[in-house]
PDB file of C-alpha atoms in Angstrom:
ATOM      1  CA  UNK A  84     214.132  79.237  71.740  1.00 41.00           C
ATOM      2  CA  UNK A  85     211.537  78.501  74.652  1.00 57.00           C
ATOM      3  CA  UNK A  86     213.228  75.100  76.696  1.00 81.00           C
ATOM      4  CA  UNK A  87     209.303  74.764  78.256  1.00 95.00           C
ATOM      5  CA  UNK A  88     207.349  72.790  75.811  1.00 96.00           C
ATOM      6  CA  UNK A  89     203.901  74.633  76.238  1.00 97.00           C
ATOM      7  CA  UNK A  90     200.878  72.804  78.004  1.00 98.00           C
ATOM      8  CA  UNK A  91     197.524  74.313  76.992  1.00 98.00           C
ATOM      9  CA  UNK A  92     194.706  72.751  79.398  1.00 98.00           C
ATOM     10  CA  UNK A  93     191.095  72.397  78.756  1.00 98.00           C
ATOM     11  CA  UNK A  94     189.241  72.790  82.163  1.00 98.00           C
ATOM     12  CA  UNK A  95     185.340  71.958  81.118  1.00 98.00           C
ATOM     13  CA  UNK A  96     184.027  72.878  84.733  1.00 98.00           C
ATOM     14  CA  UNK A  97     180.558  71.409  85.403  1.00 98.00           C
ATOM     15  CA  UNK A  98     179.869  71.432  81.636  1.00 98.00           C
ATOM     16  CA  UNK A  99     180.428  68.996  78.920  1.00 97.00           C
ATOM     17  CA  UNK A 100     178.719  65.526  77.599  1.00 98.00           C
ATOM     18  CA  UNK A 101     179.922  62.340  76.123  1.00 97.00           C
ATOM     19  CA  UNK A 102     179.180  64.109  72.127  1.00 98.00           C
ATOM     20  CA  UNK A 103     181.676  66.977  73.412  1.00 98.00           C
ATOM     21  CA  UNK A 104     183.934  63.776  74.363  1.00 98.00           C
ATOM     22  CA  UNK A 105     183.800  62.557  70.637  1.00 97.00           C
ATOM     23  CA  UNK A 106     184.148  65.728  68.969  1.00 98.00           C
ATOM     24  CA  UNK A 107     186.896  66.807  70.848  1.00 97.00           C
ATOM     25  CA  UNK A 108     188.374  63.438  70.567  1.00 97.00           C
ATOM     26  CA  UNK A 109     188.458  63.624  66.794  1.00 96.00           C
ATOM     27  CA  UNK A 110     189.251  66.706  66.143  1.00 96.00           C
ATOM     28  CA  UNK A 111     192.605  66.856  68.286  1.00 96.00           C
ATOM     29  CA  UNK A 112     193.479  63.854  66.996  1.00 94.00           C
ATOM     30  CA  UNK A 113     193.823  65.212  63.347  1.00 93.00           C
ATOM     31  CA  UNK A 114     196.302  68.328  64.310  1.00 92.00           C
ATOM     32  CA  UNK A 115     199.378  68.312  62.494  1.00 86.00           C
ATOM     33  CA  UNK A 116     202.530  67.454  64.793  1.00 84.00           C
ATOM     34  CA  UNK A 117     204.021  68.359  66.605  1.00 89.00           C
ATOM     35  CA  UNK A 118     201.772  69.756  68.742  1.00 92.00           C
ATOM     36  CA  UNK A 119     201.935  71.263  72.404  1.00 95.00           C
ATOM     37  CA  UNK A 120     201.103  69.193  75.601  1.00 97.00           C
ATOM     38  CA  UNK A 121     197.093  69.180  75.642  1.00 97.00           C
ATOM     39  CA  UNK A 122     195.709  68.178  78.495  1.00 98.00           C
ATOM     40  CA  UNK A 123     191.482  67.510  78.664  1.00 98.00           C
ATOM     41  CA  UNK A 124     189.790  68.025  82.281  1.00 98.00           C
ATOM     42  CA  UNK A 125     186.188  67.376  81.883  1.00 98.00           C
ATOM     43  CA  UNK A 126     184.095  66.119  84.961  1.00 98.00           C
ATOM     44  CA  UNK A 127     185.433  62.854  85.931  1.00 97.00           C
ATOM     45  CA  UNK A 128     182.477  60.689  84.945  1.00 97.00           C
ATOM     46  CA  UNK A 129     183.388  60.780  81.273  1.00 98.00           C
ATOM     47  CA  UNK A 130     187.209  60.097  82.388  1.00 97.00           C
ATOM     48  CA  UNK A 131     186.338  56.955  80.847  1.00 95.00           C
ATOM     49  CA  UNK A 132     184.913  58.034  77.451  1.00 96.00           C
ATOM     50  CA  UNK A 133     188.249  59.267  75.756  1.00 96.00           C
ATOM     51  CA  UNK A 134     190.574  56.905  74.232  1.00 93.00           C
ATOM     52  CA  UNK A 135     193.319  55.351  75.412  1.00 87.00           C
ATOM     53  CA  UNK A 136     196.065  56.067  73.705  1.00 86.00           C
ATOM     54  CA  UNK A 137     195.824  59.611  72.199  1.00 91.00           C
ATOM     55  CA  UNK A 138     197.941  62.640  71.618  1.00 94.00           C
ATOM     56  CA  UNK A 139     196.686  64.510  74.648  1.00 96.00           C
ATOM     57  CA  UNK A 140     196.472  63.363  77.945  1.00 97.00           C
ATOM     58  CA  UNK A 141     193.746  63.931  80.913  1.00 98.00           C
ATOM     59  CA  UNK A 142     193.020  65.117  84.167  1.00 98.00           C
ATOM     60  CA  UNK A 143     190.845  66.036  86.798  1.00 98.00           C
ATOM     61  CA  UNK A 144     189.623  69.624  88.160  1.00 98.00           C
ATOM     62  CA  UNK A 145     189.342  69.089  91.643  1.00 98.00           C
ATOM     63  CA  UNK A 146     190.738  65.718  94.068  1.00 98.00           C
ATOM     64  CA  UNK A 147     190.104  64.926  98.352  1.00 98.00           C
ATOM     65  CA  UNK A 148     192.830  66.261 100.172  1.00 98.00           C
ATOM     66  CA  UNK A 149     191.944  62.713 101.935  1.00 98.00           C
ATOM     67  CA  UNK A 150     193.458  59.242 100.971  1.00 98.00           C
ATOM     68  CA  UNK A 151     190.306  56.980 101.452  1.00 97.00           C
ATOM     69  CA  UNK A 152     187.541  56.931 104.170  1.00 98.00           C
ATOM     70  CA  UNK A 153     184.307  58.629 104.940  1.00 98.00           C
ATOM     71  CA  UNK A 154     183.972  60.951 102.701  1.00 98.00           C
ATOM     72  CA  UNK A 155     180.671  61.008 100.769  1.00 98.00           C
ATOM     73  CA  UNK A 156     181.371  62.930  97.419  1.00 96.00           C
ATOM     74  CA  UNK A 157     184.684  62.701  97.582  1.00 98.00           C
ATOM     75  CA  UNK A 158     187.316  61.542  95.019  1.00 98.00           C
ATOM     76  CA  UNK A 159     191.046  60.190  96.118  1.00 98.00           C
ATOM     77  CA  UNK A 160     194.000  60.778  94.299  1.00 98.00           C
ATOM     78  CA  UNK A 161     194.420  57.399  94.036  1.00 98.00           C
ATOM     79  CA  UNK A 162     190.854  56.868  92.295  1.00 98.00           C
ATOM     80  CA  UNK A 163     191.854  59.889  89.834  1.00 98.00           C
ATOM     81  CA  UNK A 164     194.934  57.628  88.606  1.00 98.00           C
ATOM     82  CA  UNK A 165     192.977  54.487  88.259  1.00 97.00           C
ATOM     83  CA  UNK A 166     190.392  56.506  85.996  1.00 97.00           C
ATOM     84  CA  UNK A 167     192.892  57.415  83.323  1.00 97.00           C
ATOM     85  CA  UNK A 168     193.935  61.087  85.218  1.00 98.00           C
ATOM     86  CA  UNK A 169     197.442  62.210  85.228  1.00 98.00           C
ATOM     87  CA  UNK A 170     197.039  65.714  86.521  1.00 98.00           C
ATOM     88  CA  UNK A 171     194.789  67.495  88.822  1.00 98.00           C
ATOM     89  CA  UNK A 172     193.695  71.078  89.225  1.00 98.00           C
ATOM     90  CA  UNK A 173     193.935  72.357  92.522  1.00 98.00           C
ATOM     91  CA  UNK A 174     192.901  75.586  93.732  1.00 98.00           C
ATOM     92  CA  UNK A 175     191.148  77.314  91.195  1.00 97.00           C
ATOM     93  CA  UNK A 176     189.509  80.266  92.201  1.00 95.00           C
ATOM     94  CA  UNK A 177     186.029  78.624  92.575  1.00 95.00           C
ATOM     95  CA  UNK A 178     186.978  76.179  94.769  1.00 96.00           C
ATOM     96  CA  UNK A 179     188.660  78.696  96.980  1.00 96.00           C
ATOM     97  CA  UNK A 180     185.489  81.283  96.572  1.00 94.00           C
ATOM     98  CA  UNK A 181     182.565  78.779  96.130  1.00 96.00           C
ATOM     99  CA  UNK A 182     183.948  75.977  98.505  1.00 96.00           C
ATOM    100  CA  UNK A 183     185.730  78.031 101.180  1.00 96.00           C
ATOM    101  CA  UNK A 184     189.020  75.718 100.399  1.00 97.00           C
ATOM    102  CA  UNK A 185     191.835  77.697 102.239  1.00 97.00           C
ATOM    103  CA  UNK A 186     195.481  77.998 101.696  1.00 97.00           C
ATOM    104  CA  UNK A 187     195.924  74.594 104.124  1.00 97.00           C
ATOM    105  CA  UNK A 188     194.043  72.641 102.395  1.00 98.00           C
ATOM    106  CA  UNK A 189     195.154  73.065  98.956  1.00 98.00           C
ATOM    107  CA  UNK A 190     198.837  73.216 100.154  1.00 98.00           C
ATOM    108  CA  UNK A 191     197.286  68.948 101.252  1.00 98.00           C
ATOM    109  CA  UNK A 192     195.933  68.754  98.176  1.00 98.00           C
ATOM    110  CA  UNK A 193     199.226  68.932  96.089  1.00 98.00           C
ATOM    111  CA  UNK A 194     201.137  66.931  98.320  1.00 98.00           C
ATOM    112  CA  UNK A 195     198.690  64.045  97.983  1.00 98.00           C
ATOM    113  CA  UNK A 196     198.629  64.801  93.833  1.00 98.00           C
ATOM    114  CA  UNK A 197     202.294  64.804  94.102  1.00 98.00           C
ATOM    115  CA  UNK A 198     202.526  61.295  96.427  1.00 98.00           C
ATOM    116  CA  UNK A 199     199.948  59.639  94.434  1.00 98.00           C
ATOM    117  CA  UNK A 200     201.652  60.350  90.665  1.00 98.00           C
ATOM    118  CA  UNK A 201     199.687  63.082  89.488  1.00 98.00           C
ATOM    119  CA  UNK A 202     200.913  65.910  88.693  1.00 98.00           C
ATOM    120  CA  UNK A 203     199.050  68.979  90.321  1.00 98.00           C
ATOM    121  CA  UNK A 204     197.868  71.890  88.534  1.00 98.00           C
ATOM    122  CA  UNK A 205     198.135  74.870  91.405  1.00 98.00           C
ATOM    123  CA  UNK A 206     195.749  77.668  90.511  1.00 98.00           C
ATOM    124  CA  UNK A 207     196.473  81.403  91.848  1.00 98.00           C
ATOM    125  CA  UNK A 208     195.249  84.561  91.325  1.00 96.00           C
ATOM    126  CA  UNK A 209     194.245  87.763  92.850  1.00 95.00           C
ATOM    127  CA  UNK A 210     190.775  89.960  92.707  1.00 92.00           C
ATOM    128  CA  UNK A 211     189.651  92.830  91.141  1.00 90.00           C
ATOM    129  CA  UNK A 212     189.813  94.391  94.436  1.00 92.00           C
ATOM    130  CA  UNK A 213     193.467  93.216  95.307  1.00 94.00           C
ATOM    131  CA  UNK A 214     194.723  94.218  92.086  1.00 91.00           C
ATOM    132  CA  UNK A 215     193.189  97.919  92.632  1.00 90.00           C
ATOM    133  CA  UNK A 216     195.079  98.039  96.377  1.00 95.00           C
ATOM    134  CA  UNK A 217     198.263  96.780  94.341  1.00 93.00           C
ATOM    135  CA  UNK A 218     197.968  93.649  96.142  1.00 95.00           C
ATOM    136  CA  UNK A 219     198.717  91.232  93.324  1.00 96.00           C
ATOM    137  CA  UNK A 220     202.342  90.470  94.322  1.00 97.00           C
ATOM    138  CA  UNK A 221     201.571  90.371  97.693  1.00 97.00           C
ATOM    139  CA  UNK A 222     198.578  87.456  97.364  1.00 97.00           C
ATOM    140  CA  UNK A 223     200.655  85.412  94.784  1.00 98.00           C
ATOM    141  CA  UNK A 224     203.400  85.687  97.436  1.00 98.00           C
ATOM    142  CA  UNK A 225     201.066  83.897 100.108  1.00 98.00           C
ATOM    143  CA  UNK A 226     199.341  81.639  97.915  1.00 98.00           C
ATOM    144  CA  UNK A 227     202.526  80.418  96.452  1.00 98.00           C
ATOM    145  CA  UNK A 228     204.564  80.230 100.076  1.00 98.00           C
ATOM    146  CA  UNK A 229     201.378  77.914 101.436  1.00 98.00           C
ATOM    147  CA  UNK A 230     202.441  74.957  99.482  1.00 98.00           C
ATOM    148  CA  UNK A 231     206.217  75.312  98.577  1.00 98.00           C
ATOM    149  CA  UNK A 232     207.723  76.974 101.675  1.00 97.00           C
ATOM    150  CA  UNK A 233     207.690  73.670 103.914  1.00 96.00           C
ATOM    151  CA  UNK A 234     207.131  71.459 100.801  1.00 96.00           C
ATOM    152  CA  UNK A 235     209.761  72.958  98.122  1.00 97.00           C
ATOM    153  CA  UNK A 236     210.503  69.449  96.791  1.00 97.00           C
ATOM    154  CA  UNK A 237     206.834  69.690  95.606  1.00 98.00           C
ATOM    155  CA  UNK A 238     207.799  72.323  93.008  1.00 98.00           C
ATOM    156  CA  UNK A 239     209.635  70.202  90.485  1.00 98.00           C
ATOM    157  CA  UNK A 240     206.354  67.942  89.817  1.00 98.00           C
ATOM    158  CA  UNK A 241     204.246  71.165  89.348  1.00 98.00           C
ATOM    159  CA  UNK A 242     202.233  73.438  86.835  1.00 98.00           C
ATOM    160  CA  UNK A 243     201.038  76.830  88.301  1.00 98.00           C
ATOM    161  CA  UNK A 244     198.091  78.534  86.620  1.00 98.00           C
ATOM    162  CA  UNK A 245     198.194  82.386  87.250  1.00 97.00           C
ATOM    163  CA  UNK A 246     194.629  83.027  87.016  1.00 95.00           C
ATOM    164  CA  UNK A 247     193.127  86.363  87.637  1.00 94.00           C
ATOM    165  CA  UNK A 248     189.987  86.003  89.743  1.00 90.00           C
ATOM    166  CA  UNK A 249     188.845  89.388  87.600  1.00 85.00           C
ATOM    167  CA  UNK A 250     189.262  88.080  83.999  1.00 82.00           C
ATOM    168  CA  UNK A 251     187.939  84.568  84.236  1.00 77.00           C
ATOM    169  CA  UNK A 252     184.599  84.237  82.383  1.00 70.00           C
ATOM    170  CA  UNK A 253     184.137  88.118  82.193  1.00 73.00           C
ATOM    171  CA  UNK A 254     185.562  88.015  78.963  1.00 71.00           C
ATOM    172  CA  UNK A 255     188.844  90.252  80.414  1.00 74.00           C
ATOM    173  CA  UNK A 256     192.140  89.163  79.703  1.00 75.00           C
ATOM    174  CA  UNK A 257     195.287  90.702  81.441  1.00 82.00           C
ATOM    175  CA  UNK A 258     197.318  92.164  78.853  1.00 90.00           C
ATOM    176  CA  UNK A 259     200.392  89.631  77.688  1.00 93.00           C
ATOM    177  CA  UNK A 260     202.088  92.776  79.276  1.00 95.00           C
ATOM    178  CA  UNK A 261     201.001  92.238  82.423  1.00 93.00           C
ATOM    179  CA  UNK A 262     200.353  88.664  82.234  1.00 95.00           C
ATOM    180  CA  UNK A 263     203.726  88.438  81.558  1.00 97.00           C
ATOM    181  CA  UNK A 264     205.178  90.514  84.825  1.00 96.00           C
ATOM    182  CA  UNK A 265     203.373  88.873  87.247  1.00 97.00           C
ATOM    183  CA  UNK A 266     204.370  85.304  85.414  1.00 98.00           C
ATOM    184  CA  UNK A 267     208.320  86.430  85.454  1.00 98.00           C
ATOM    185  CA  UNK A 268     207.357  87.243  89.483  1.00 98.00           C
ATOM    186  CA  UNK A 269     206.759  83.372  90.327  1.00 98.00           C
ATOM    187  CA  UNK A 270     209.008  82.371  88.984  1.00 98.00           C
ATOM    188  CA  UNK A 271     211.966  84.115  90.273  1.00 98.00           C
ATOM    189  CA  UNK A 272     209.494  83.986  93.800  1.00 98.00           C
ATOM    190  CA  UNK A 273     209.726  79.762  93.808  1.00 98.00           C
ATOM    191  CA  UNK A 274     213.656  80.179  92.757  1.00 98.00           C
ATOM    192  CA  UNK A 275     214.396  80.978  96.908  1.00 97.00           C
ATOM    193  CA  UNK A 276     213.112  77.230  97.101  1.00 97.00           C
ATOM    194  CA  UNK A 277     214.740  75.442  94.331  1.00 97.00           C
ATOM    195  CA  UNK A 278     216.075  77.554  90.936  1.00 97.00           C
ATOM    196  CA  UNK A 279     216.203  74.745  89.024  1.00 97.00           C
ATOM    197  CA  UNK A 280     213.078  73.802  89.457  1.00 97.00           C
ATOM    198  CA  UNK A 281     211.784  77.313  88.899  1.00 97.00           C
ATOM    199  CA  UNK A 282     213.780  77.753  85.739  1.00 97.00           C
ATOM    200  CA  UNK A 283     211.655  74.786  84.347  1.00 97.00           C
ATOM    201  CA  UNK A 284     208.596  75.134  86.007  1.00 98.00           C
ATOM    202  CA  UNK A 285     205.293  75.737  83.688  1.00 98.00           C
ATOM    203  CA  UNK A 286     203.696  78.418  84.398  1.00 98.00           C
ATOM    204  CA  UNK A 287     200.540  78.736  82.156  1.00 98.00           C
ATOM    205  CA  UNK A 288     197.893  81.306  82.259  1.00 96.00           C
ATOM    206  CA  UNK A 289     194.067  81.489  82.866  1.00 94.00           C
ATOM    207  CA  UNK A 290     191.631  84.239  82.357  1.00 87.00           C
ATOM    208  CA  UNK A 291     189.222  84.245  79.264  1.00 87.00           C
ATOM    209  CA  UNK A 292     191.810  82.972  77.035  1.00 92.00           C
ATOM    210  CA  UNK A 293     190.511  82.736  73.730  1.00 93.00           C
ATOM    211  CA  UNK A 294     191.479  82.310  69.788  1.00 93.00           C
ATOM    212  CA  UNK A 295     191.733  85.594  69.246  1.00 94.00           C
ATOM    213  CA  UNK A 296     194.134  86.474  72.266  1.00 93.00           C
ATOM    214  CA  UNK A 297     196.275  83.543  72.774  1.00 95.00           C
ATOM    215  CA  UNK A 298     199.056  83.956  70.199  1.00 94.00           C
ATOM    216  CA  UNK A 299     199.792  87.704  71.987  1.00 95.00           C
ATOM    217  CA  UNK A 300     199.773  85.324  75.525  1.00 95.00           C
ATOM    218  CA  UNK A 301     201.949  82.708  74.192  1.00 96.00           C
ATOM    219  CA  UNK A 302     204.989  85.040  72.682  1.00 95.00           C
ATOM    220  CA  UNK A 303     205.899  86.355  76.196  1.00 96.00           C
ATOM    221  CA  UNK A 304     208.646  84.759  77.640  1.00 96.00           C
ATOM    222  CA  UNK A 305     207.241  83.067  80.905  1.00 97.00           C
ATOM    223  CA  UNK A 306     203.746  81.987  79.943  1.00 97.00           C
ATOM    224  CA  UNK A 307     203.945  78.742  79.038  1.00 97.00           C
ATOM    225  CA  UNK A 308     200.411  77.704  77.790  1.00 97.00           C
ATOM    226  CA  UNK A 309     197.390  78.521  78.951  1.00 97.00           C
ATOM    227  CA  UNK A 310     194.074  77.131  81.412  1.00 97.00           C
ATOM    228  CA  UNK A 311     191.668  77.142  79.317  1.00 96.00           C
ATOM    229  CA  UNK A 312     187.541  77.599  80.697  1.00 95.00           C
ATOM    230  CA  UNK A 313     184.737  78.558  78.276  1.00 94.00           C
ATOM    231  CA  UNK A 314     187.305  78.201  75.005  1.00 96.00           C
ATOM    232  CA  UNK A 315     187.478  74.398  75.628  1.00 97.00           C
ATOM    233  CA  UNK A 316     184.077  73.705  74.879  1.00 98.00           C
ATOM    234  CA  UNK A 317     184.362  75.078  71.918  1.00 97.00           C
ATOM    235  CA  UNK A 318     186.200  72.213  69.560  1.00 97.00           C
ATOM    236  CA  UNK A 319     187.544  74.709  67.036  1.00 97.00           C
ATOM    237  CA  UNK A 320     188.696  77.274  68.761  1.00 97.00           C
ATOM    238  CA  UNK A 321     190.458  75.082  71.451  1.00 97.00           C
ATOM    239  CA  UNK A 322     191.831  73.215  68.437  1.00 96.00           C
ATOM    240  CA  UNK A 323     192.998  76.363  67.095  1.00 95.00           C
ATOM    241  CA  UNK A 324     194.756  77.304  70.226  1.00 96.00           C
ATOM    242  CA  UNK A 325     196.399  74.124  70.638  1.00 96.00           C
ATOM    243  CA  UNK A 326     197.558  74.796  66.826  1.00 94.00           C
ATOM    244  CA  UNK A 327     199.036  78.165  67.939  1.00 93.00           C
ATOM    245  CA  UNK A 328     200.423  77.323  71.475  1.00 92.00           C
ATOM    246  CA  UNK A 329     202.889  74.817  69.402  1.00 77.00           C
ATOM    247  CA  UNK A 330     204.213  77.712  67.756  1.00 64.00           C
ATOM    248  CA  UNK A 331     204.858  80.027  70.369  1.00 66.00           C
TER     249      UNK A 331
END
């Protein structure tokens, strides 16, 4: 029996509008217990359009590595908490290819989720062309060691989304083979820091997760839910996941 309750995460990227908000809204709200932890991250202006009190809970994609200032554009930690966020992605692959945010920053970035009460949602991944050199281990390694080496107390308030730069939005998937390997990697990786905290960590995978492939995803052993892109936008199928995540 799986001790992690799964998390499946809905990460709308720049997309999304307040009659996604509703729609989503009711149709979660009708799944039959219980259910998996579901966790909506649409852009931060409709933060404000979801209920309440609801069987899923929200977060943000991206958060300052900054606690206030002068920073036009920017959004604290702080702010995220007051909207209604209690998690944060941080590091997904578009913010590290699109936005030049390096290993450094990000490593920031979760301590200030972490400070402020948010629980941070640490994104890694290799490319197509690291995977070809056999390099997956090896980037995971580095991406992982950036944040929990000098920070390992960081690791028991922590998701980790393996997300292969290769498969997201190309309509690729790793196989639950392979996702599975390089999922059983971190974790016995993070154990040098803390193996407690490792044993219980979530680690949930990203990469054109769909309907269709989830429930293959979900049986291994140490994926524990699943970052969800172009899926989430898409009521019924992200409701259907959700229905099979709580399953697995």
């Amino acid at each position: 029996m799986r001790q992690r309750k799964p998390l499946v995460v809905a990460n709308w990227k720049m997309n999304g509008n307040s009659d996604l908000v509703q729609q989503m809204s009711e149709a979660l709200s009708v799944l039959n217990q219980p259910l998996p932890d579901i966790l909506i991250c649409p852009p931060v202006i409709f933060l404000s359009h979801f209920p309440k009190h609801a069987n899923y809970k929200l977060g943000a994609q991206n958060m300052s590595e900054q606690l206030v200032g002068a920073f036009t554009g920017e959004i604290s930690a702080d702010m995220l908490r007051a909207a209604g966020a209690s998690h944060v992605i941080i590091g997904h692959s578009e913010r590290r290819a699109l936005y030049g945010e390096l290993d450094a920053v990000i490593s920031q970035k979760v301590k200030v989720a972490v400070d402020a009460g948010l629980t941070p949602i640490l994104c890694v991944g290799e490319t197509q062309q690291q995977r070809e050199e056999e390099k997956t281990l090896q980037v995971l390694a580095r991406q992982l060691d950036a944040v929990y080496a000098a920070q390992p107390h960081l690791l028991a308030h922590s998701v980790v989304s393996y997300e292969p730069i290769w498969a997201i939005g190309t309509g690729q998937t790793a196989t639950p083979q392979q996702a599975q390997q390089v999922h059983q990697f971190i974790r016995q990786h993070l154990a040098q820091y803390d193996a407690h905290a490792a044993d219980v960590l979530r680690i949930i995978y990203g990469g054109s997760v769909t309907a269709a492939n989830c429930e293959a995803l979900f049986a291994e052993a140490d994926i524990d839910g699943a970052l969800i892109g172009g899926a989430s936008l898409k009521v019924a199928d992200f409701s259907a996941i959700c229905t099979m995540a709580k399953d697995s």
